[in-house]
PDB file of C-alpha atoms and ligand atoms in Angstrom:
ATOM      1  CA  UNK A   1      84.585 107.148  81.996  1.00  0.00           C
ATOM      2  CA  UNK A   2      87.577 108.775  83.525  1.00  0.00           C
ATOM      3  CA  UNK A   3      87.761 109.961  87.335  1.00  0.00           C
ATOM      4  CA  UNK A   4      89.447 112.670  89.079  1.00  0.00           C
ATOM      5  CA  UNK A   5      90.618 112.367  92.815  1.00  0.00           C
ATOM      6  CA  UNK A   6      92.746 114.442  94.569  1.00  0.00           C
ATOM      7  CA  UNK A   7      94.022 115.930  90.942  1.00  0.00           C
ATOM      8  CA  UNK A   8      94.764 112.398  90.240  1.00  0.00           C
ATOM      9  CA  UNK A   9      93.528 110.725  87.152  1.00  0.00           C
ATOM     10  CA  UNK A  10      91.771 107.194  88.384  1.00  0.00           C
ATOM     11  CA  UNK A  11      90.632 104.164  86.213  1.00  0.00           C
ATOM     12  CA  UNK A  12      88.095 103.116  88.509  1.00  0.00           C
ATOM     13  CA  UNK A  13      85.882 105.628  91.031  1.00  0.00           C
ATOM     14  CA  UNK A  14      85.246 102.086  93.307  1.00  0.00           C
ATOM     15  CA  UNK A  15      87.400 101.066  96.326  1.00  0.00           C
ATOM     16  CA  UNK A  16      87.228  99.077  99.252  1.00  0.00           C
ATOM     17  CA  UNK A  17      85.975 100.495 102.508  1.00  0.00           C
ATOM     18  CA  UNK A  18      88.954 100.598 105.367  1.00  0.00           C
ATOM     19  CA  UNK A  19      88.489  97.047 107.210  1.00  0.00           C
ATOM     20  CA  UNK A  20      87.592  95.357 104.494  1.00  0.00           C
ATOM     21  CA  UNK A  21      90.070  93.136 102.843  1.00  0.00           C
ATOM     22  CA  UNK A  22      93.252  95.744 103.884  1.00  0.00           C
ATOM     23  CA  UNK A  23      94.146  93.947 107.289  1.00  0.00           C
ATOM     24  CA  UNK A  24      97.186  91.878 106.337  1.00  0.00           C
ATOM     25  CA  UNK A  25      99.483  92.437 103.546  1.00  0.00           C
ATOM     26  CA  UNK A  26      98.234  89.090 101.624  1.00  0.00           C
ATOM     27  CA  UNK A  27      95.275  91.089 101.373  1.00  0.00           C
ATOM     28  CA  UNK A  28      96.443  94.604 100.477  1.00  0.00           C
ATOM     29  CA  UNK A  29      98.324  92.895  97.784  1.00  0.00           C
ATOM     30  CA  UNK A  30      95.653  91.172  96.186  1.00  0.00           C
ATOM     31  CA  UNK A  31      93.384  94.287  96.579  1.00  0.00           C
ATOM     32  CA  UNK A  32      96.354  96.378  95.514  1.00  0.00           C
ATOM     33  CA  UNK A  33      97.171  93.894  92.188  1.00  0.00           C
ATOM     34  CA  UNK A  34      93.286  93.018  91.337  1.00  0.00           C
ATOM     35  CA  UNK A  35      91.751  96.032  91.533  1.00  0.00           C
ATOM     36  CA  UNK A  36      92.170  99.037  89.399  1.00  0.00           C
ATOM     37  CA  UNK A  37      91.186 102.132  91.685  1.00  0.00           C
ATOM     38  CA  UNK A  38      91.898 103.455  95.020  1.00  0.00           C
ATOM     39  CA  UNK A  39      92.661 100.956  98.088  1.00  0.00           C
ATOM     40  CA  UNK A  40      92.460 102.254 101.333  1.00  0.00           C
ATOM     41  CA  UNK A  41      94.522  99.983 104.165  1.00  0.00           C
ATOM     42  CA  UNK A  42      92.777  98.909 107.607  1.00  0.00           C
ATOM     43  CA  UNK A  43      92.924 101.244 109.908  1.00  0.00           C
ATOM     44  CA  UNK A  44      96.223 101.892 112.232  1.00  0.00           C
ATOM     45  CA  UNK A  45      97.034 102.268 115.246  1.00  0.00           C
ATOM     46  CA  UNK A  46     100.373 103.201 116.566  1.00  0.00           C
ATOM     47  CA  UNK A  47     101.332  99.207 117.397  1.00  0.00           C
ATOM     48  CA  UNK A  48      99.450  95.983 116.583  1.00  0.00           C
ATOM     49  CA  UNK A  49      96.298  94.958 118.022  1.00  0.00           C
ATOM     50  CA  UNK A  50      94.521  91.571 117.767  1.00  0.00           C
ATOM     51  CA  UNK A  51      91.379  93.596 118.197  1.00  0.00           C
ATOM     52  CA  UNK A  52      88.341  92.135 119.845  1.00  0.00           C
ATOM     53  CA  UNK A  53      88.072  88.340 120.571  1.00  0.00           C
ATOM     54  CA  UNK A  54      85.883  86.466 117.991  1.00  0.00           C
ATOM     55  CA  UNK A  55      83.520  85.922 116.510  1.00  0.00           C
ATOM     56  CA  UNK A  56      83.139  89.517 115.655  1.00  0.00           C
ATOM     57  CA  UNK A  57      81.872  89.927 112.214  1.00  0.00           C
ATOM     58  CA  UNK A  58      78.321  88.200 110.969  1.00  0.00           C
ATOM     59  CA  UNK A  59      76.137  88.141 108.144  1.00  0.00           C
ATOM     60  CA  UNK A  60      72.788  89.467 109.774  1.00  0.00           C
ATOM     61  CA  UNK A  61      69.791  90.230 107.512  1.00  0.00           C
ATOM     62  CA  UNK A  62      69.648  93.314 105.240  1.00  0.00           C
ATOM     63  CA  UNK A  63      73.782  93.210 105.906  1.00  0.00           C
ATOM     64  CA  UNK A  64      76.108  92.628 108.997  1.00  0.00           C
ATOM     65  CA  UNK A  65      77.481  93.638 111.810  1.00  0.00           C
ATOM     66  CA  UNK A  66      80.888  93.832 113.040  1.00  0.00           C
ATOM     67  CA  UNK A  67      82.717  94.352 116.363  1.00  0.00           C
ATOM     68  CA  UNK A  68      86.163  94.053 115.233  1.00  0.00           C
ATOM     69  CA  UNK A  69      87.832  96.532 117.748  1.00  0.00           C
ATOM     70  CA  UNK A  70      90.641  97.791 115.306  1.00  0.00           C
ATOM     71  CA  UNK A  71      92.502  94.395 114.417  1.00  0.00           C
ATOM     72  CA  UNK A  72      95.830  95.799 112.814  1.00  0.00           C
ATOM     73  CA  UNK A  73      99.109  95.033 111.653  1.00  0.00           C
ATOM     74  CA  UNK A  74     100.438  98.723 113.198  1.00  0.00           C
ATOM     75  CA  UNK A  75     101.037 101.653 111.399  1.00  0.00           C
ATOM     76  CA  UNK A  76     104.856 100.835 110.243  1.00  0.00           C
ATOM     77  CA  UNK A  77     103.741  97.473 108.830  1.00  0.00           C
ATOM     78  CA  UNK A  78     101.563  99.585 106.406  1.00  0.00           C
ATOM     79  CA  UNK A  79     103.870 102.051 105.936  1.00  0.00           C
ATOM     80  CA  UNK A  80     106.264  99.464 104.980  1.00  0.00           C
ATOM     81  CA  UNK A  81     103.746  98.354 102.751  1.00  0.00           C
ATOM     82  CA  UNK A  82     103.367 101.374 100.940  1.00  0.00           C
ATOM     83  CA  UNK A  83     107.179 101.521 100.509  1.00  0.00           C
ATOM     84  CA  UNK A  84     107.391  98.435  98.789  1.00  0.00           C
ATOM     85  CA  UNK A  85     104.747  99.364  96.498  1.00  0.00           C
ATOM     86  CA  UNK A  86     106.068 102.684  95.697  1.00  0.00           C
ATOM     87  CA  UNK A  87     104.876 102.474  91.961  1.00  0.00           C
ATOM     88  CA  UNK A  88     101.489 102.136  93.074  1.00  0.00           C
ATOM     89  CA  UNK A  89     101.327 104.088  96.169  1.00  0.00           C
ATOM     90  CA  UNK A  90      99.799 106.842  94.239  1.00  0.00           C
ATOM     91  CA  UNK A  91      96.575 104.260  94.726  1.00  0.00           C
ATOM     92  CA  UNK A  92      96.507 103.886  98.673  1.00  0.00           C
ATOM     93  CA  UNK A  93      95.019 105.885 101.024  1.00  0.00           C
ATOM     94  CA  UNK A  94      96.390 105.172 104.674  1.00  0.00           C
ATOM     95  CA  UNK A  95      93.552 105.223 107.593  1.00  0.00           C
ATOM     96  CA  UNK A  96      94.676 105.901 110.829  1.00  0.00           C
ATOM     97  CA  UNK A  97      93.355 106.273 113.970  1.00  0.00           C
ATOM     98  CA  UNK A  98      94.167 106.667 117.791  1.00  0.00           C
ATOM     99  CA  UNK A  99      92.982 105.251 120.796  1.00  0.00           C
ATOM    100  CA  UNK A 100      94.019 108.745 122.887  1.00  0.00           C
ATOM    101  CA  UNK A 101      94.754 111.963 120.632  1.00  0.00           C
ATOM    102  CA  UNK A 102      98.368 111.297 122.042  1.00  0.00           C
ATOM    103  CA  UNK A 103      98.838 108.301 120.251  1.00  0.00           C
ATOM    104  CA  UNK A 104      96.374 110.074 117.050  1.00  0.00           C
ATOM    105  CA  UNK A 105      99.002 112.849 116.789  1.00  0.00           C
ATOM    106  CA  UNK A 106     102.187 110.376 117.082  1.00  0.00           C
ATOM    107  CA  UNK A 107     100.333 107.716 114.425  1.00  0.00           C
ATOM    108  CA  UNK A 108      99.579 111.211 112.136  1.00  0.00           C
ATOM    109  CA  UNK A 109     103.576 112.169 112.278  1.00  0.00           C
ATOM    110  CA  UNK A 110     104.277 108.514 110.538  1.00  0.00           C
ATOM    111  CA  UNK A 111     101.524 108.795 108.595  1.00  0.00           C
ATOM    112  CA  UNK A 112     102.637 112.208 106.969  1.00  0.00           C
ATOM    113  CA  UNK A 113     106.028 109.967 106.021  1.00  0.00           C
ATOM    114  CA  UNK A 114     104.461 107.994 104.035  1.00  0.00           C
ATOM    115  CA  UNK A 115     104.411 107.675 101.023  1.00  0.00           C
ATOM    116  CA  UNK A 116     100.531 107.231 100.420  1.00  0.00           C
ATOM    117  CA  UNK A 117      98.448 109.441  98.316  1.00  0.00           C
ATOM    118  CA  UNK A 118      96.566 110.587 101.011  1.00  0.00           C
ATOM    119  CA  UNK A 119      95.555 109.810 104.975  1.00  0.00           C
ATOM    120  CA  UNK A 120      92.582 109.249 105.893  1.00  0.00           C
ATOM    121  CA  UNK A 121      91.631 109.600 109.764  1.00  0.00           C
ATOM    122  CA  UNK A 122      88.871 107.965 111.204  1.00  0.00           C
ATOM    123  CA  UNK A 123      87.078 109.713 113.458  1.00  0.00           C
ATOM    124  CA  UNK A 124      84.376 107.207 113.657  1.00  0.00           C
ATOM    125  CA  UNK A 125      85.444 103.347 114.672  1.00  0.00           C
ATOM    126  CA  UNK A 126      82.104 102.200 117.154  1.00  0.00           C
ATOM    127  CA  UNK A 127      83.918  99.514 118.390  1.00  0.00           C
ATOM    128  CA  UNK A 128      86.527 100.298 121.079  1.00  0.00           C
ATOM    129  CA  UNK A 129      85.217  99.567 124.603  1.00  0.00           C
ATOM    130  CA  UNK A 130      85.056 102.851 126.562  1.00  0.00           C
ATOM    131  CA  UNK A 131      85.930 104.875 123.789  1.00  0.00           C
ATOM    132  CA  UNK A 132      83.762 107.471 122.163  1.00  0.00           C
ATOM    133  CA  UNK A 133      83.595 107.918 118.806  1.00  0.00           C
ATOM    134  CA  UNK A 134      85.785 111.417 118.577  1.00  0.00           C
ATOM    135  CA  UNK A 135      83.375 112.906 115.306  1.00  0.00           C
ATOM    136  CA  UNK A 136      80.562 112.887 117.785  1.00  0.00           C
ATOM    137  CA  UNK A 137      82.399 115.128 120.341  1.00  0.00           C
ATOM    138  CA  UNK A 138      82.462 118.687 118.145  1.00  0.00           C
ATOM    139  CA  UNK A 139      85.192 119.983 120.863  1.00  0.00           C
ATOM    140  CA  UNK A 140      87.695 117.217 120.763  1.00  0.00           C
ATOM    141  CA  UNK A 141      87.224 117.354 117.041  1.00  0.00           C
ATOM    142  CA  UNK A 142      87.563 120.494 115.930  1.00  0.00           C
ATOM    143  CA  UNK A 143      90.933 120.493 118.190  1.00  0.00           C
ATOM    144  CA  UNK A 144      92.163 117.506 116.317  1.00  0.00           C
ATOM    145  CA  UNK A 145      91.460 118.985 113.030  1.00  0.00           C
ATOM    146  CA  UNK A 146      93.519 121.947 114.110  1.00  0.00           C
ATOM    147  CA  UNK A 147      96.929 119.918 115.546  1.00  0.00           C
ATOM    148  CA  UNK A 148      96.102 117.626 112.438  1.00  0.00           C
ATOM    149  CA  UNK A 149      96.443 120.062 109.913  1.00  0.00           C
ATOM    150  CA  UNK A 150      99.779 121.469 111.488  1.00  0.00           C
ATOM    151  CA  UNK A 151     101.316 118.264 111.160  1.00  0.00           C
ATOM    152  CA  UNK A 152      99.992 116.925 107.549  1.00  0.00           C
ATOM    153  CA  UNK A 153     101.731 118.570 104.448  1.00  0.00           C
ATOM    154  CA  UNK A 154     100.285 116.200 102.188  1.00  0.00           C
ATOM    155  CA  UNK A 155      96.298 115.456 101.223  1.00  0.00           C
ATOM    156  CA  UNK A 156      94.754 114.037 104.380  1.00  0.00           C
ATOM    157  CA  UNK A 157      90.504 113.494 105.302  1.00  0.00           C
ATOM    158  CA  UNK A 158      88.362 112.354 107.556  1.00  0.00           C
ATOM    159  CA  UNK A 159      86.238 109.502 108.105  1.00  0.00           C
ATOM    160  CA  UNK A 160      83.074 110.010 110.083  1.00  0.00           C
ATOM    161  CA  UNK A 161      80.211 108.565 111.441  1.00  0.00           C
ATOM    162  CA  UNK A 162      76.708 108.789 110.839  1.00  0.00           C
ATOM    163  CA  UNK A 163      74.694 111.889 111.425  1.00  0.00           C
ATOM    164  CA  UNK A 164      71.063 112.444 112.112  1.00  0.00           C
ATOM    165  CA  UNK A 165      70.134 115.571 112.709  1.00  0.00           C
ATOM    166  CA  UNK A 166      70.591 118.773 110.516  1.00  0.00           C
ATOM    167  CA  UNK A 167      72.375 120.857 113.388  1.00  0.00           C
ATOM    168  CA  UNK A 168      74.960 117.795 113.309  1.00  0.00           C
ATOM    169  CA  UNK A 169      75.349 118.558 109.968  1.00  0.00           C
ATOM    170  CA  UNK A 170      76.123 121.966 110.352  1.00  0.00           C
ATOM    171  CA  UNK A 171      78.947 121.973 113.037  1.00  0.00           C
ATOM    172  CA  UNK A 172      80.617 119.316 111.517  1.00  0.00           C
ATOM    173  CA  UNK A 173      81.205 120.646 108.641  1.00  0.00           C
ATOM    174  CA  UNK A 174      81.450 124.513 110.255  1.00  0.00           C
ATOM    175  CA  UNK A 175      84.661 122.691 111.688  1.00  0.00           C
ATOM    176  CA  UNK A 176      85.670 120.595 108.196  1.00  0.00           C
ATOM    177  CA  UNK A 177      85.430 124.265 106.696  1.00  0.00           C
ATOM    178  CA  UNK A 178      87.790 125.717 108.671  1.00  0.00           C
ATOM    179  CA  UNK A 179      90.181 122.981 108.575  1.00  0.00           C
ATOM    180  CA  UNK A 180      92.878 121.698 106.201  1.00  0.00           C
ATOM    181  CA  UNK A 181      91.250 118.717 105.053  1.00  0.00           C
ATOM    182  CA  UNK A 182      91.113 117.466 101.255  1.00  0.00           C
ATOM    183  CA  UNK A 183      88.311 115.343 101.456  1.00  0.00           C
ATOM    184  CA  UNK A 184      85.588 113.626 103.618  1.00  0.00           C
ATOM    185  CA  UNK A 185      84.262 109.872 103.797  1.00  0.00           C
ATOM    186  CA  UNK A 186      81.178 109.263 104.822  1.00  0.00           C
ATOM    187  CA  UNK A 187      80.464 106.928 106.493  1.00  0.00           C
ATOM    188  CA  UNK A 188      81.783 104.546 109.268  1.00  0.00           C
ATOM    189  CA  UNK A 189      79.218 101.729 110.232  1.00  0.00           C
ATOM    190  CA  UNK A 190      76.127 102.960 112.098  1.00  0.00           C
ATOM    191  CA  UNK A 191      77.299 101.906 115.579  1.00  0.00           C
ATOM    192  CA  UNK A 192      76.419 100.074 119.215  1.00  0.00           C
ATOM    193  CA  UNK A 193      73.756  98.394 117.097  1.00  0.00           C
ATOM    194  CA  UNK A 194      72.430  95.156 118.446  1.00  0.00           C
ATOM    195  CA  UNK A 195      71.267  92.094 116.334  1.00  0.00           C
ATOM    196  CA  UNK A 196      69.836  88.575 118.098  1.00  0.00           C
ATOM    197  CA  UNK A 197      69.356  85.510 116.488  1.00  0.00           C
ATOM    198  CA  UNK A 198      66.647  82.754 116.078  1.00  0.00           C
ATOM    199  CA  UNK A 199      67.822  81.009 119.495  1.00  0.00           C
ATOM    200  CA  UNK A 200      67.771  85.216 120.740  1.00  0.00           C
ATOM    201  CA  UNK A 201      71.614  85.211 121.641  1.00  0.00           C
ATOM    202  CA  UNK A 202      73.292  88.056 119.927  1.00  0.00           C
ATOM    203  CA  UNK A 203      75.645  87.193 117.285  1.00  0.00           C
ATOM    204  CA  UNK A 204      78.723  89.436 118.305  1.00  0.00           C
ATOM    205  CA  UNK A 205      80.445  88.420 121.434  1.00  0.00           C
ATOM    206  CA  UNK A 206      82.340  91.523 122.181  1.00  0.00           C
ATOM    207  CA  UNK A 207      80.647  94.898 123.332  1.00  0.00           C
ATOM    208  CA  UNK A 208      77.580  92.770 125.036  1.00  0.00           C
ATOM    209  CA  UNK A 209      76.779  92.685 121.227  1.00  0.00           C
ATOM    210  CA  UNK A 210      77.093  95.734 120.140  1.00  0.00           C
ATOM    211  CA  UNK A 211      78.271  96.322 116.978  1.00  0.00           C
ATOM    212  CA  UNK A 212      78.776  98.258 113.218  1.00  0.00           C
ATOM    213  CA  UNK A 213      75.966  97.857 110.965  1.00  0.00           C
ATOM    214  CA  UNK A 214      76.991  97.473 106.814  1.00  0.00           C
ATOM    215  CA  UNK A 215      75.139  96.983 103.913  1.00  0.00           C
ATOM    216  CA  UNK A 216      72.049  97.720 102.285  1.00  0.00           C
ATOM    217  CA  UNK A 217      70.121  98.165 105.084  1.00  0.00           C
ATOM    218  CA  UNK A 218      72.302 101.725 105.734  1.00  0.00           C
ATOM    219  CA  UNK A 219      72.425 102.540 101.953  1.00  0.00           C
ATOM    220  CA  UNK A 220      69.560 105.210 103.088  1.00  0.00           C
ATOM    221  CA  UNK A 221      71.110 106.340 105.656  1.00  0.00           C
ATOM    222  CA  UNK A 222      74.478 106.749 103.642  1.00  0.00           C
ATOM    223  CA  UNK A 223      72.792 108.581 101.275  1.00  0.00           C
ATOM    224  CA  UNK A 224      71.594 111.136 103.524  1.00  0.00           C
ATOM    225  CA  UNK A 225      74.858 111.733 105.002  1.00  0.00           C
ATOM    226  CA  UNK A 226      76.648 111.959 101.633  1.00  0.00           C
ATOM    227  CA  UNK A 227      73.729 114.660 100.296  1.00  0.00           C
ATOM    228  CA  UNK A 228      73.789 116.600 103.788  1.00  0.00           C
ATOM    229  CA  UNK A 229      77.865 117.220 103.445  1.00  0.00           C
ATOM    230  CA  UNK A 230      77.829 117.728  99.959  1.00  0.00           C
ATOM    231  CA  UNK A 231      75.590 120.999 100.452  1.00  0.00           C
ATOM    232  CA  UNK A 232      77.363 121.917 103.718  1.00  0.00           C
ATOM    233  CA  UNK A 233      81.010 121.561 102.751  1.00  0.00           C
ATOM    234  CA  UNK A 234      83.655 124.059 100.862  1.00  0.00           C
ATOM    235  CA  UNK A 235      83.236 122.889  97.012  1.00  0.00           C
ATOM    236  CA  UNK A 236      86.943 122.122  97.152  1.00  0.00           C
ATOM    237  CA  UNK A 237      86.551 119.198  99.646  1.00  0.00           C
ATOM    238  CA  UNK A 238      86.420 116.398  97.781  1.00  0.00           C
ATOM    239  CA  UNK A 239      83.637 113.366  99.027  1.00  0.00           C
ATOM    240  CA  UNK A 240      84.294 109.696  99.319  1.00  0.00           C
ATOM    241  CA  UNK A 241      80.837 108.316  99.769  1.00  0.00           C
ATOM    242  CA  UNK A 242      80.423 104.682 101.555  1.00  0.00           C
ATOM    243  CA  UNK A 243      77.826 102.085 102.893  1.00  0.00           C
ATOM    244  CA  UNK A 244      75.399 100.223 101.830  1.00  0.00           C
ATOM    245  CA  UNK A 245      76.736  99.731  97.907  1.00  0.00           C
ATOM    246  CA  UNK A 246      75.875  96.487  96.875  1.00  0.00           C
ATOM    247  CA  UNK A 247      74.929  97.716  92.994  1.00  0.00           C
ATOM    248  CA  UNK A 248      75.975  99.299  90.558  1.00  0.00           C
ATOM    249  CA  UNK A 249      72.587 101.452  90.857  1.00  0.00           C
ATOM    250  CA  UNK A 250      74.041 102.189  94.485  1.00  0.00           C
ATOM    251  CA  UNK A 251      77.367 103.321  93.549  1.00  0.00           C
ATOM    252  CA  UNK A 252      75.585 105.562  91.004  1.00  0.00           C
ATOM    253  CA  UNK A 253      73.396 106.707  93.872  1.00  0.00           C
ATOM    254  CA  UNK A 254      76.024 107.740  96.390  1.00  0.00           C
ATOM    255  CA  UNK A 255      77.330 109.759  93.366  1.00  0.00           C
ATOM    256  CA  UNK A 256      74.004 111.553  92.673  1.00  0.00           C
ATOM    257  CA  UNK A 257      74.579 112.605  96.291  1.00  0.00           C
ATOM    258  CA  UNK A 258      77.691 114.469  96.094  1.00  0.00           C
ATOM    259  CA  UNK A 259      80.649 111.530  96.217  1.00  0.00           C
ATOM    260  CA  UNK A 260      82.980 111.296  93.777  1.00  0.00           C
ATOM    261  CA  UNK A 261      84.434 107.806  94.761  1.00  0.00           C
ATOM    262  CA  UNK A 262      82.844 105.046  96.488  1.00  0.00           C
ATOM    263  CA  UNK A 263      83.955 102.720  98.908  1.00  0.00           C
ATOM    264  CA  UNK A 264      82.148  99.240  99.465  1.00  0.00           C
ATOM    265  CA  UNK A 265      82.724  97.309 102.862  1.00  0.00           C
ATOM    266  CA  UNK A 266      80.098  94.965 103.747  1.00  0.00           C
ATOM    267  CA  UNK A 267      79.300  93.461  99.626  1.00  0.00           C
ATOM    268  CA  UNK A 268      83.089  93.257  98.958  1.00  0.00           C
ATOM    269  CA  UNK A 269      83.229  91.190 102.347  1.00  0.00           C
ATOM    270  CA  UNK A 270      80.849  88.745 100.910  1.00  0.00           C
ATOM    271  CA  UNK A 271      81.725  88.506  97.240  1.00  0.00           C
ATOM    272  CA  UNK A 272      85.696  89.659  96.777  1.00  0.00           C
ATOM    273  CA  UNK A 273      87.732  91.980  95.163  1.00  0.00           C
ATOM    274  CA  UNK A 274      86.407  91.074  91.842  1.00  0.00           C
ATOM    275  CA  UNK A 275      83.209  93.011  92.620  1.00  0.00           C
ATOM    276  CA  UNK A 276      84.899  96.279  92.825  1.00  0.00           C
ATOM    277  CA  UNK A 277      85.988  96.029  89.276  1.00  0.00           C
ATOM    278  CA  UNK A 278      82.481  94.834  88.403  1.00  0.00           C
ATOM    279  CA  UNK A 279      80.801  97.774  90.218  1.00  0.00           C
ATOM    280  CA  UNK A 280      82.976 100.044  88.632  1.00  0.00           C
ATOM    281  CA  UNK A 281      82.463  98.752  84.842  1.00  0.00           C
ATOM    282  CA  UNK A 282      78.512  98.766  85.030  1.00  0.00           C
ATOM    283  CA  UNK A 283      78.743 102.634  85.865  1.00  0.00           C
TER     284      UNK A 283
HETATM  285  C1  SIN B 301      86.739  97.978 113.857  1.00  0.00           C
HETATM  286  O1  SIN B 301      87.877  97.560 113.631  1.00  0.00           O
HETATM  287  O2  SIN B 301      86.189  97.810 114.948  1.00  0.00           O
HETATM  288  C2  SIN B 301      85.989  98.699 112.785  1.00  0.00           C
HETATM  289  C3  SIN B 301      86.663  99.943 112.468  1.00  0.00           C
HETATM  290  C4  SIN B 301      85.725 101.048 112.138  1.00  0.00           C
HETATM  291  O3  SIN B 301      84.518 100.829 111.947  1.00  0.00           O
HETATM  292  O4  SIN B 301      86.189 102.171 112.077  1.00  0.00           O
END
């Protein structure tokens, strides 16, 4: 079965979720050589970070949690990246973020450099002490989708959190209407969740532990998300649906709710980047 994305022609309608496997180059190679879709790199900021202090990802049951407070290499290491790759780099996406909109808006200026297929902004990372996730603050967001869409002149989404109530649904995507963006990924981990174990300690040190839920115990949740945009959003907004894939039933399942690729973060964790190429055949 062929795929369309972006007006691109894709082999493969499965990709890695941004965190997973994209962190260091080692790993965006592999990912970059092994699979035969999209890749999407970890998510930017404007200079390294080490990111939270471990442990900070677990196996939990029904899927995992993670507090890995944006870990990155910086946004000219995977810019760099994409350079050296230019034969592929109509296969990565670049995901960016900010930790003020200053630094958002200077990250987004790189970004547009690039020479990626397309940049994909995350609105949504849970794990950042004292920082709000920006998709749940309509105000901040709908300015950022403005100054974003002056600076990008090449395909650039969002990637937001989860929603729960239908009057969430509609301002978001009043705002994504309005805006310049290609295409929407939904969603980021379920957030500030809290898991204890057996001895009732939590399991993620950082954020009092507090962290992103994956896997299939947010597949439903996923699902709703993907099928509320979908109705909501221009036609011409393409959808990236993500969480909770584990099967190929799943990946099938996000598509039956409006996405047109999927990204997998928590199964591709556990089993590698052969499973994306698995996934992807069994559809
Ligand atoms: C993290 O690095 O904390 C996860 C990023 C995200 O969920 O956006």
């Amino acid at each position: 079965m062929r795929h369309t994305f972006l007006g691109h022609q894709l082999k493969s309608h499965v990709m890695n979720a941004a965190g997973v496997h994209c962190t260091t180059l080692d790993e965006l190679s592999i990912l970059l050589k092994n699979t035969k879709g999209l890749i999407v790199t970890k998510t930017a900021t404007l200079h390294p970070r080490q990111g939270n202090i471990k442990p900070r990802y677990a196996e939990i049951p029904g899927g995992s949690i993670n507090s890995m407070g944006l870990p990155n290499l910086g946004i000219d290491a995977y810019i760099n990246f994409i350079t050296l790759n230019s034969m592929r780099a109509h296969r990565i996406i670049l995901s960016i973020a900010g930790l003020s909109l200053n630094e958002l808006i200077r990250v987004a200026h790189r970004a547009n450099c690039s020479k990626a297929l397309a940049i994909e902004v995350n609105l949504s990372c849970p794990n950042i002490d004292g920082k709000p996730q920006v998709a749940y603050d309509f105000q901040t967001t709908e300015y950022l989708l403005k100054q974003l869409g002056i600076i990008f002149d090449k395909p650039w989404g969002v990637k937001l959190p989860p929603y729960f109530d239908p009057i969430h649904f509609d301002q978001i995507t009043e705002l994504l209407n309005r805006s310049s963006v290609s295409f929407v990924t939904a969603i980021n981990s379920p957030g500030n969740a809290l898991w204890l174990d057996e001895d009732l300690k939590s399991v993620i040190v950082p954020k009092d532990g507090h962290g992103g839920i994956g896997g299939p115990m947010i597949l439903p949740i996923a699902l709703a998300n993907v099928s509320h945009l979908r109705k909501r959003l221009r036609p011409e907004i393409e959808m990236i649906g993500c969480g909770g894939v584990e099967t190929a039933l799943d990946v099938k399942k996000h598509m039956k709710c409006g996405a047109q690729i999927v990204q997998v973060g928590t199964t591709l964790m556990k089993y590698g980047p052969h499973l994306l190429n698995e996934l992807s055949a069994s559809v």
